[in-house]
Coordinates of C-alpha atoms in Angstrom, one line a residue:
M1 CA 53.8 54.8 153.1
T2 CA 51.9 56.0 150.0
R3 CA 50.4 59.5 149.5
A4 CA 46.9 58.0 150.0
E5 CA 47.8 56.2 153.2
T6 CA 49.4 59.4 154.6
L7 CA 46.3 61.5 153.7
R8 CA 44.1 58.8 155.4
V9 CA 46.2 59.2 158.6
F10 CA 45.7 63.0 158.3
E11 CA 41.9 62.5 157.9
E12 CA 41.8 60.3 161.0
L13 CA 43.8 62.8 163.0
L14 CA 41.5 65.7 161.9
A15 CA 38.4 63.7 162.8
A16 CA 39.7 62.5 166.2
E17 CA 37.6 63.5 169.2
R18 CA 40.5 63.1 171.5
P19 CA 43.3 65.7 171.5
V20 CA 46.0 64.8 169.0
N21 CA 49.6 65.9 169.1
A22 CA 51.9 66.7 166.2
G23 CA 53.9 63.6 166.7
E24 CA 51.4 61.4 164.9
A25 CA 51.3 63.7 161.9
D26 CA 55.1 64.0 162.0
A27 CA 55.5 60.2 162.0
A28 CA 53.1 59.8 159.0
I29 CA 55.0 62.5 157.1
W30 CA 58.4 60.9 157.9
A31 CA 57.0 57.5 156.7
R32 CA 55.9 59.0 153.4
L33 CA 59.2 60.9 152.8
D34 CA 61.3 57.9 153.8
A35 CA 59.7 55.9 151.0
V36 CA 61.0 58.4 148.4
E37 CA 64.6 58.6 147.3
G38 CA 66.3 61.9 146.7
L39 CA 65.8 65.4 148.0
A40 CA 63.9 66.7 144.9
A41 CA 61.6 63.7 145.1
Q42 CA 61.0 64.3 148.8
R43 CA 60.2 67.9 148.2
A44 CA 57.7 66.9 145.5
A45 CA 56.1 64.3 147.8
L46 CA 55.8 66.8 150.6
A47 CA 54.2 69.3 148.1
E48 CA 51.6 66.6 147.2
L49 CA 50.9 66.1 150.9
E50 CA 50.4 69.8 151.4
R51 CA 48.0 70.0 148.5
G52 CA 46.1 66.9 149.8
A53 CA 45.9 68.4 153.3
A54 CA 44.5 71.6 151.9
G55 CA 41.4 69.6 150.8
L56 CA 40.7 68.1 154.2
D57 CA 38.6 69.3 157.2
A58 CA 39.8 72.9 157.6
G59 CA 37.4 73.3 160.6
S60 CA 39.3 70.7 162.7
A61 CA 41.2 72.0 165.7
F62 CA 44.1 69.8 164.6
M63 CA 44.4 71.5 161.2
P64 CA 46.8 74.3 162.4
I65 CA 49.0 71.7 164.0
L66 CA 49.0 69.6 160.8
L67 CA 49.9 72.7 158.7
D68 CA 52.6 73.7 161.1
T69 CA 54.1 70.2 160.9
L70 CA 54.1 70.2 157.1
A71 CA 55.7 73.7 157.2
R72 CA 58.5 72.5 159.4
H73 CA 59.2 69.6 157.0
R74 CA 59.2 72.1 154.1
A75 CA 61.7 74.3 155.9
R76 CA 63.9 71.3 156.7
L77 CA 63.9 70.1 153.1
A78 CA 64.8 73.7 151.9
E79 CA 68.0 73.7 154.0
P80 CA 71.2 73.4 151.9

């Protein structure tokens, strides 16, 4: 999955009228990171997703869930 495709999924989740769970965002993040080889490249890809997410609908009730999901991936990638 490309960065643009992943951010489009994030936009759809943020705009959803129905309650959304972290699983959908998590799956999109995994799909993006799985397309990138190497730990450093995955960290860079995740940083790009975090920057992209920062420009999305901050007023959405799903935004805190999305940010928490991104943070969990950042912590996982920071592990030795």
